[in-house]
mmCIF file of C-alpha atoms in Angstrom:
data_model
loop_
_atom_site.group_PDB
_atom_site.id
_atom_site.type_symbol
_atom_site.label_atom_id
_atom_site.label_comp_id
_atom_site.label_asym_id
_atom_site.label_seq_id
_atom_site.Cartn_x
_atom_site.Cartn_y
_atom_site.Cartn_z
ATOM 1 C CA MET A 1 -143.548 93.186 29.361
ATOM 2 C CA ARG A 2 -140.606 95.485 29.806
ATOM 3 C CA SER A 3 -140.599 94.957 33.514
ATOM 4 C CA ARG A 4 -140.617 91.184 33.122
ATOM 5 C CA ARG A 5 -137.702 91.361 30.625
ATOM 6 C CA ALA A 6 -135.796 93.604 32.942
ATOM 7 C CA GLU A 7 -136.334 91.257 35.819
ATOM 8 C CA GLY A 8 -135.244 88.305 33.686
ATOM 9 C CA GLY A 9 -132.069 90.135 32.602
ATOM 10 C CA GLU A 10 -131.233 91.057 36.146
ATOM 11 C CA ALA A 11 -131.704 87.439 37.240
ATOM 12 C CA ALA A 12 -129.429 86.149 34.429
ATOM 13 C CA GLY A 13 -126.804 88.747 35.254
ATOM 14 C CA ALA A 14 -126.866 87.764 38.893
ATOM 15 C CA ALA A 15 -126.496 84.101 37.980
ATOM 16 C CA ALA A 16 -123.603 84.894 35.664
ATOM 17 C CA ALA A 17 -121.946 86.988 38.327
ATOM 18 C CA ALA A 18 -122.352 84.198 40.795
ATOM 19 C CA PHE A 19 -120.924 81.685 38.310
ATOM 20 C CA THR A 20 -117.930 83.828 37.527
ATOM 21 C CA SER A 21 -117.241 84.407 41.207
ATOM 22 C CA VAL A 22 -117.062 80.644 41.752
ATOM 23 C CA ASN A 23 -114.708 80.124 38.783
ATOM 24 C CA GLU A 24 -112.426 82.998 39.709
ATOM 25 C CA THR A 25 -111.072 81.311 42.841
ATOM 26 C CA PRO A 26 -110.877 77.570 42.130
ATOM 27 C CA ASP A 27 -107.334 77.249 43.459
ATOM 28 C CA LYS A 28 -108.225 78.820 46.760
ATOM 29 C CA LYS A 29 -111.083 76.412 47.259
ATOM 30 C CA ALA A 30 -108.911 73.431 46.253
ATOM 31 C CA ALA A 31 -106.124 74.508 48.591
ATOM 32 C CA GLU A 32 -108.453 74.229 51.564
ATOM 33 C CA TRP A 33 -108.806 70.455 51.108
ATOM 34 C CA GLU A 34 -106.287 67.662 51.321
ATOM 35 C CA VAL A 35 -106.221 63.891 51.052
ATOM 36 C CA ARG A 36 -105.169 62.052 54.159
ATOM 37 C CA PRO A 37 -102.985 58.888 53.983
ATOM 38 C CA CYS A 38 -106.084 56.800 54.561
ATOM 39 C CA GLY A 39 -107.684 58.268 51.401
ATOM 40 C CA MET A 40 -110.212 60.509 53.160
ATOM 41 C CA LEU A 41 -110.711 64.036 51.831
ATOM 42 C CA VAL A 42 -110.568 66.526 54.710
ATOM 43 C CA GLN A 43 -110.131 70.229 55.133
ATOM 44 C CA LYS A 44 -106.520 71.299 55.110
ATOM 45 C CA ARG A 45 -105.092 72.530 58.386
ATOM 46 C CA ASP A 46 -103.180 75.767 58.766
ATOM 47 C CA SER A 47 -99.780 74.917 60.227
ATOM 48 C CA ASP A 48 -99.167 78.454 61.444
ATOM 49 C CA ALA A 49 -102.456 78.461 63.292
ATOM 50 C CA ASP A 50 -101.649 75.069 64.866
ATOM 51 C CA ALA A 51 -98.233 76.266 65.961
ATOM 52 C CA SER A 52 -99.599 79.368 67.514
ATOM 53 C CA GLY A 53 -102.409 77.479 69.170
ATOM 54 C CA ALA A 54 -100.229 74.615 70.595
ATOM 55 C CA ALA A 55 -99.165 74.797 74.199
ATOM 56 C CA PRO A 56 -95.399 75.370 74.720
ATOM 57 C CA VAL A 57 -93.284 72.509 76.082
ATOM 58 C CA PRO A 58 -92.588 73.236 79.742
ATOM 59 C CA THR A 59 -89.022 73.563 80.997
ATOM 60 C CA VAL A 60 -88.182 72.036 84.332
ATOM 61 C CA ARG A 61 -85.398 72.825 86.754
ATOM 62 C CA LEU A 62 -83.635 69.806 88.163
ATOM 63 C CA LYS A 63 -81.245 69.521 91.073
ATOM 64 C CA VAL A 64 -78.579 66.968 90.259
ATOM 65 C CA LYS A 65 -76.328 65.862 93.110
ATOM 66 C CA TYR A 66 -72.869 64.532 92.258
ATOM 67 C CA GLY A 67 -70.731 63.702 95.259
ATOM 68 C CA VAL A 68 -70.672 66.769 97.499
ATOM 69 C CA ALA A 69 -71.542 69.109 94.625
ATOM 70 C CA SER A 70 -74.993 70.014 93.408
ATOM 71 C CA HIS A 71 -75.894 71.293 89.943
ATOM 72 C CA GLU A 72 -79.028 72.975 88.647
ATOM 73 C CA ILE A 73 -80.044 71.944 85.148
ATOM 74 C CA TYR A 74 -82.787 73.501 83.028
ATOM 75 C CA ILE A 75 -84.141 71.042 80.506
ATOM 76 C CA SER A 76 -87.331 70.242 78.650
ATOM 77 C CA SER A 77 -89.732 67.971 80.457
ATOM 78 C CA GLN A 78 -90.040 65.843 77.313
ATOM 79 C CA ALA A 79 -86.278 65.269 77.031
ATOM 80 C CA THR A 80 -84.586 61.946 77.748
ATOM 81 C CA PHE A 81 -82.163 61.013 80.487
ATOM 82 C CA GLY A 82 -79.483 60.640 77.811
ATOM 83 C CA GLU A 83 -79.875 64.312 76.914
ATOM 84 C CA LEU A 84 -79.620 65.156 80.616
ATOM 85 C CA LYS A 85 -76.333 63.210 80.767
ATOM 86 C CA LYS A 86 -74.933 65.283 77.909
ATOM 87 C CA LEU A 87 -75.741 68.500 79.773
ATOM 88 C CA LEU A 88 -74.132 67.146 82.935
ATOM 89 C CA SER A 89 -71.005 66.048 81.029
ATOM 90 C CA SER A 90 -70.059 69.665 80.310
ATOM 91 C CA LYS A 91 -70.323 70.549 84.023
ATOM 92 C CA THR A 92 -68.856 67.459 85.671
ATOM 93 C CA GLY A 93 -66.301 66.378 83.068
ATOM 94 C CA LEU A 94 -67.602 62.810 83.043
ATOM 95 C CA HIS A 95 -68.302 60.951 79.847
ATOM 96 C CA PRO A 96 -72.029 60.357 79.269
ATOM 97 C CA LEU A 97 -71.413 56.622 78.996
ATOM 98 C CA ASP A 98 -69.739 56.588 82.417
ATOM 99 C CA MET A 99 -72.800 58.061 84.199
ATOM 100 C CA LYS A 100 -75.672 56.510 86.093
ATOM 101 C CA LEU A 101 -78.746 58.643 86.845
ATOM 102 C CA VAL A 102 -80.873 57.566 89.782
ATOM 103 C CA TYR A 103 -84.357 59.003 90.236
ATOM 104 C CA LYS A 104 -86.566 57.828 93.105
ATOM 105 C CA ASP A 105 -84.029 55.128 94.059
ATOM 106 C CA LYS A 106 -84.112 53.601 90.609
ATOM 107 C CA GLU A 107 -81.518 53.749 87.851
ATOM 108 C CA ARG A 108 -82.953 55.264 84.707
ATOM 109 C CA ASP A 109 -82.111 54.241 81.180
ATOM 110 C CA SER A 110 -80.681 56.815 78.792
ATOM 111 C CA SER A 111 -83.578 56.340 76.371
ATOM 112 C CA ALA A 112 -86.301 56.959 79.009
ATOM 113 C CA PHE A 113 -88.223 60.268 78.933
ATOM 114 C CA LEU A 114 -88.289 62.583 81.908
ATOM 115 C CA ASP A 115 -92.021 63.269 81.913
ATOM 116 C CA ILE A 116 -92.908 59.596 81.600
ATOM 117 C CA ALA A 117 -90.600 58.780 84.525
ATOM 118 C CA GLY A 118 -92.457 61.406 86.580
ATOM 119 C CA VAL A 119 -89.750 64.043 86.677
ATOM 120 C CA LYS A 120 -91.200 67.445 87.559
ATOM 121 C CA ASP A 121 -89.903 70.901 88.284
ATOM 122 C CA LYS A 122 -87.397 71.028 91.168
ATOM 123 C CA SER A 123 -87.023 67.247 91.174
ATOM 124 C CA LYS A 124 -83.832 65.758 92.577
ATOM 125 C CA VAL A 125 -81.656 63.394 90.568
ATOM 126 C CA LEU A 126 -78.558 61.543 91.800
ATOM 127 C CA LEU A 127 -75.542 61.223 89.529
ATOM 128 C CA LEU A 128 -73.144 58.289 90.042
ATOM 129 C CA GLU A 129 -70.082 57.007 88.185
ATOM 130 C CA ASP A 130 -70.337 53.615 86.518
ATOM 131 C CA PRO A 131 -66.907 51.908 86.817
ATOM 132 C CA THR A 132 -68.003 48.935 84.748
ATOM 133 C CA ALA A 133 -69.142 51.143 81.888
ATOM 134 C CA GLN A 134 -65.988 53.205 82.211
ATOM 135 C CA ALA A 135 -63.751 50.130 81.981
ATOM 136 C CA LYS A 136 -65.744 48.845 79.031
ATOM 137 C CA ARG A 137 -65.452 52.182 77.282
ATOM 138 C CA LEU A 138 -61.694 52.301 77.883
ATOM 139 C CA LEU A 139 -61.314 48.813 76.457
ATOM 140 C CA GLU A 140 -63.312 49.819 73.415
ATOM 141 C CA MET A 141 -61.170 52.917 72.990
ATOM 142 C CA ARG A 142 -57.991 50.871 73.297
ATOM 143 C CA LYS A 143 -59.296 48.349 70.797
ATOM 144 C CA THR A 144 -60.256 51.133 68.413
ATOM 145 C CA LYS A 145 -56.801 52.688 68.685
ATOM 146 C CA LYS A 146 -55.155 49.324 67.969
ATOM 147 C CA MET A 147 -57.333 48.823 64.935
ATOM 148 C CA GLU A 148 -56.544 52.308 63.679
ATOM 149 C CA LYS A 149 -52.830 51.731 64.246
ATOM 150 C CA ALA A 150 -52.976 48.376 62.443
ATOM 151 C CA ALA A 151 -54.876 49.917 59.541
ATOM 152 C CA LYS A 152 -52.305 52.707 59.264
ATOM 153 C CA SER A 153 -49.400 50.235 59.362
ATOM 154 C CA ILE A 154 -50.995 48.099 56.662
ATOM 155 C CA SER A 155 -51.587 51.191 54.553
ATOM 156 C CA ASP A 156 -47.928 52.225 54.854
ATOM 157 C CA ILE A 157 -46.766 48.715 53.957
ATOM 158 C CA SER A 158 -49.115 48.701 50.974
ATOM 159 C CA LEU A 159 -47.526 51.893 49.658
ATOM 160 C CA GLU A 160 -44.048 50.417 50.081
ATOM 161 C CA VAL A 161 -45.096 47.202 48.316
ATOM 162 C CA ASP A 162 -46.481 49.259 45.436
ATOM 163 C CA ARG A 163 -43.129 51.005 45.098
ATOM 164 C CA LEU A 164 -41.240 47.695 45.075
ATOM 165 C CA ALA A 165 -43.764 46.171 42.665
ATOM 166 C CA SER A 166 -42.884 48.803 40.072
ATOM 167 C CA LYS A 167 -39.226 47.742 40.283
ATOM 168 C CA VAL A 168 -40.176 44.076 39.928
ATOM 169 C CA SER A 169 -42.186 44.903 36.807
ATOM 170 C CA ALA A 170 -39.236 46.841 35.388
ATOM 171 C CA LEU A 171 -36.857 43.877 35.883
ATOM 172 C CA ASP A 172 -39.369 41.501 34.330
ATOM 173 C CA ALA A 173 -39.748 43.794 31.322
ATOM 174 C CA ILE A 174 -35.975 43.963 30.811
ATOM 175 C CA LEU A 175 -35.651 40.181 30.954
ATOM 176 C CA SER A 176 -38.601 39.618 28.603
ATOM 177 C CA LYS A 177 -36.924 41.853 25.990
ATOM 178 C CA GLY A 178 -33.822 39.678 26.026
ATOM 179 C CA GLY A 179 -31.791 41.832 28.375
ATOM 180 C CA LYS A 180 -29.913 40.851 31.492
ATOM 181 C CA VAL A 181 -30.369 42.039 35.057
ATOM 182 C CA MET A 182 -27.953 42.211 37.940
ATOM 183 C CA GLU A 183 -28.269 39.427 40.468
ATOM 184 C CA ASN A 184 -27.675 41.923 43.281
ATOM 185 C CA ASP A 185 -30.747 43.920 42.242
ATOM 186 C CA VAL A 186 -32.913 40.814 42.353
ATOM 187 C CA ALA A 187 -31.504 39.751 45.726
ATOM 188 C CA ASN A 188 -32.034 43.224 47.221
ATOM 189 C CA LEU A 189 -35.650 43.321 46.072
ATOM 190 C CA ILE A 190 -36.305 39.885 47.557
ATOM 191 C CA GLU A 191 -34.795 41.003 50.863
ATOM 192 C CA LEU A 192 -36.910 44.181 50.964
ATOM 193 C CA LEU A 193 -40.085 42.253 50.218
ATOM 194 C CA MET A 194 -39.299 39.695 52.903
ATOM 195 C CA ASN A 195 -38.853 42.545 55.403
ATOM 196 C CA GLU A 196 -42.310 43.850 54.524
ATOM 197 C CA LEU A 197 -43.666 40.325 54.934
ATOM 198 C CA ILE A 198 -42.187 40.134 58.433
ATOM 199 C CA LYS A 199 -43.848 43.443 59.303
ATOM 200 C CA LEU A 200 -47.209 42.130 58.102
ATOM 201 C CA ASP A 201 -46.847 38.979 60.194
ATOM 202 C CA SER A 202 -46.220 41.064 63.328
ATOM 203 C CA ILE A 203 -49.441 43.092 62.921
ATOM 204 C CA ILE A 204 -52.418 41.982 65.024
ATOM 205 C CA ALA A 205 -55.577 42.979 63.169
ATOM 206 C CA GLU A 206 -59.287 42.196 63.212
ATOM 207 C CA ASP A 207 -62.233 42.442 60.840
ATOM 208 C CA ASP A 208 -61.407 44.615 57.811
ATOM 209 C CA ALA A 209 -57.802 45.211 58.852
ATOM 210 C CA LYS A 210 -57.239 41.458 59.065
ATOM 211 C CA LEU A 211 -58.590 40.998 55.551
ATOM 212 C CA GLN A 212 -56.353 43.774 54.225
ATOM 213 C CA ARG A 213 -53.325 42.207 55.929
ATOM 214 C CA ARG A 214 -54.059 38.855 54.297
ATOM 215 C CA LEU A 215 -54.345 40.468 50.868
ATOM 216 C CA GLN A 216 -51.028 42.265 51.288
ATOM 217 C CA ILE A 217 -49.320 39.026 52.364
ATOM 218 C CA LYS A 218 -50.517 37.321 49.195
ATOM 219 C CA ARG A 219 -49.257 40.259 47.113
ATOM 220 C CA VAL A 220 -45.782 40.108 48.664
ATOM 221 C CA GLN A 221 -45.562 36.338 48.200
ATOM 222 C CA LYS A 222 -46.559 36.714 44.558
ATOM 223 C CA TYR A 223 -43.827 39.310 43.911
ATOM 224 C CA VAL A 224 -41.223 37.129 45.648
ATOM 225 C CA GLU A 225 -42.169 34.199 43.406
ATOM 226 C CA THR A 226 -41.881 36.469 40.375
ATOM 227 C CA LEU A 227 -38.373 37.501 41.441
ATOM 228 C CA ASP A 228 -37.397 33.849 41.885
ATOM 229 C CA MET A 229 -38.496 33.156 38.308
ATOM 230 C CA ILE A 230 -36.554 36.206 37.112
ATOM 231 C CA LYS A 231 -33.488 34.907 38.911
ATOM 232 C CA ILE A 232 -33.791 31.488 37.265
ATOM 233 C CA LYS A 233 -34.339 32.965 33.787
ATOM 234 C CA ASN A 234 -31.426 35.327 34.217
ATOM 235 C CA ALA A 235 -29.158 32.423 35.226
ATOM 236 C CA LYS A 236 -30.221 30.465 32.134
ATOM 237 C CA ALA A 237 -29.519 33.470 29.935
ATOM 238 C CA GLN A 238 -25.992 33.785 31.345
ATOM 239 C CA GLN A 239 -25.219 30.037 31.273
ATOM 240 C CA PRO A 240 -23.652 29.876 27.669
ATOM 241 C CA ASN A 241 -21.012 32.422 28.661
ATOM 242 C CA HIS A 242 -19.805 30.243 31.501
ATOM 243 C CA GLN A 243 -19.920 26.937 29.568
ATOM 244 C CA PRO A 244 -16.360 27.008 28.008
ATOM 245 C CA GLN A 245 -14.787 27.611 31.408
ATOM 246 C CA HIS A 246 -16.733 24.701 32.769
ATOM 247 C CA GLN A 247 -15.529 22.502 29.907
ATOM 248 C CA VAL A 248 -11.931 23.515 30.574
ATOM 249 C CA GLN A 249 -12.324 22.619 34.210
ATOM 250 C CA THR A 250 -13.827 19.264 33.243
ATOM 251 C CA GLN A 251 -10.912 18.524 30.879
ATOM 252 C CA ASN A 252 -8.380 19.431 33.549
ATOM 253 C CA GLN A 253 -10.105 17.131 35.982
ATOM 254 C CA GLN A 254 -10.055 14.316 33.408
ATOM 255 C CA GLN A 255 -6.349 14.849 32.740
ATOM 256 C CA MET A 256 -5.590 14.838 36.446
ATOM 257 C CA HIS A 257 -7.562 11.632 36.801
ATOM 258 C CA GLN A 258 -5.649 10.000 33.937
ATOM 259 C CA ASN A 259 -2.308 11.119 35.383
ATOM 260 C CA GLY A 260 -3.354 9.657 38.707
ATOM 261 C CA ASN A 261 -4.069 6.319 37.025
ATOM 262 C CA LEU A 262 -0.656 6.380 35.281
ATOM 263 C CA GLN A 263 1.049 7.076 38.580
ATOM 264 C CA GLN A 264 -0.850 4.217 40.155
ATOM 265 C CA GLN A 265 0.208 1.949 37.289
ATOM 266 C CA GLN A 266 3.878 3.011 37.560
ATOM 267 C CA HIS A 267 3.941 2.677 41.321
ATOM 268 C CA PRO A 268 3.927 -1.178 41.394
ATOM 269 C CA ILE A 269 6.874 -1.318 38.939
ATOM 270 C CA HIS A 270 8.942 0.978 41.130
ATOM 271 C CA THR A 271 7.992 -1.058 44.159
ATOM 272 C CA GLN A 272 9.088 -4.306 42.494
ATOM 273 C CA TYR A 273 12.422 -2.735 41.557
ATOM 274 C CA GLN A 274 13.043 -1.667 45.126
ATOM 275 C CA GLN A 275 12.198 -5.153 46.384
ATOM 276 C CA GLN A 276 14.718 -6.668 43.966
ATOM 277 C CA LEU A 277 17.424 -4.309 45.169
ATOM 278 C CA GLN A 278 16.708 -5.254 48.762
ATOM 279 C CA GLU A 279 16.892 -8.950 47.902
ATOM 280 C CA LYS A 280 20.245 -8.407 46.236
ATOM 281 C CA LYS A 281 21.547 -6.630 49.301
ATOM 282 C CA VAL A 282 20.342 -9.425 51.476
ATOM 283 C CA VAL A 283 22.100 -11.976 49.299
ATOM 284 C CA VAL A 284 25.348 -10.033 49.490
ATOM 285 C CA THR A 285 25.038 -9.832 53.244
ATOM 286 C CA THR A 286 24.375 -13.531 53.388
ATOM 287 C CA ASN A 287 27.456 -14.242 51.327
ATOM 288 C CA TRP A 288 29.463 -11.929 53.583
ATOM 289 C CA GLU A 289 28.301 -13.707 56.670
ATOM 290 C CA THR A 290 28.938 -17.025 54.983
ATOM 291 C CA PHE A 291 32.504 -15.990 54.158
ATOM 292 C CA ASP A 292 33.118 -15.153 57.807
ATOM 293 C CA SER A 293 31.740 -18.442 58.865
ATOM 294 C CA LEU A 294 34.523 -20.242 57.021
ATOM 295 C CA PHE A 295 37.020 -19.060 59.589
ATOM 296 C CA MET A 296 34.739 -19.032 62.635
ATOM 297 C CA PRO A 297 32.478 -22.051 62.684
ATOM 298 C CA SER A 298 31.077 -21.124 66.050
ATOM 299 C CA THR A 299 27.662 -19.980 67.173
ATOM 300 C CA SER A 300 27.937 -16.867 65.005
ATOM 301 C CA ALA A 301 27.553 -18.983 61.897
ATOM 302 C CA ALA A 302 24.381 -20.519 63.240
ATOM 303 C CA ALA A 303 23.056 -17.097 64.142
ATOM 304 C CA ALA A 304 23.930 -15.775 60.706
ATOM 305 C CA THR A 305 22.194 -18.656 59.014
ATOM 306 C CA ALA A 306 19.161 -18.131 61.230
ATOM 307 C CA VAL A 307 19.039 -14.448 60.315
ATOM 308 C CA THR A 308 19.339 -15.211 56.635
ATOM 309 C CA SER A 309 16.627 -17.822 56.877
ATOM 310 C CA ILE A 310 14.283 -15.331 58.504
ATOM 311 C CA ALA A 311 15.208 -12.458 56.177
ATOM 312 C CA THR A 312 14.894 -14.285 52.865
ATOM 313 C CA PRO A 313 13.088 -17.388 51.834
ATOM 314 C CA ALA A 314 16.122 -18.483 49.716
ATOM 315 C CA PRO A 315 17.481 -22.050 50.418
ATOM 316 C CA HIS A 316 20.580 -22.558 52.596
ATOM 317 C CA PRO A 317 23.783 -22.808 50.595
ATOM 318 C CA ARG A 318 25.560 -26.115 50.770
ATOM 319 C CA PHE A 319 29.312 -26.037 51.369
ATOM 320 C CA ASP A 320 31.882 -28.868 50.840
ATOM 321 C CA TRP A 321 34.193 -29.049 53.791
ATOM 322 C CA GLU A 322 37.790 -30.345 53.326
ATOM 323 C CA LEU A 323 39.500 -32.304 56.058
ATOM 324 C CA PHE A 324 43.124 -31.555 56.766
#
């Protein structure tokens, strides 16, 4: 009986030991499994073991011919032709975009891989300049510089407009409080804003710079309109001070007009008086000529009578002649 109990105790102890050994390392067992993206539960791989077991990427030596010069380049066989262009740029001084790589009489794209194209160790590659790509790149660079210059000019004008806008706001605040502003200040601000508007019109911009230029033009036009309103309000505020002088000028003009009418009315009377005096003189002359004609009844008397008849419409005097 004792031996059976002892055997049973040993068996239970062994089972308990086995059970505890399983429960002591649950994390280690769980760490050896992982769930794949497809949902399958697989044993987890050891990345260090994979790295040590993977074959290294081979490095190839290429002979690149550029003109009369030849360059040796060491590069990974799994690299692209674009990466090869970058390595050649430091040795030849050419821009990667201005290069053409020819392998086995065929131009290779920058995104193509060396190993897929069949490039092996000690392979020969021909390097050529691409004038079309170079011209295109230069045009792009020039366009980029123009855009940067336009953006900088618009930014400078925007800062200047902000500075002038603060002065416009100050003038508007003074006028709204019942104060008065100098007309010269308003005119100077309008002139400065118009100069900035001319600068904006001379800028050639595209895309975002063009949009910014349009916004700044609208801002300047708005501030110019505000200054015009300030100018009108300021003139209305100063109008009562100038009204008495205007009335005095109006009265003077009325008096001058009345005096002119009086002179025009008096002028006919003076003219009539002068005509009467002339008629009297003519009558006297006629009498004088008539007196002479008493002693000389020749052709002079007829001439005198003709002159008197032409000079005055008065009737001819009738004389009684006495016969001796």
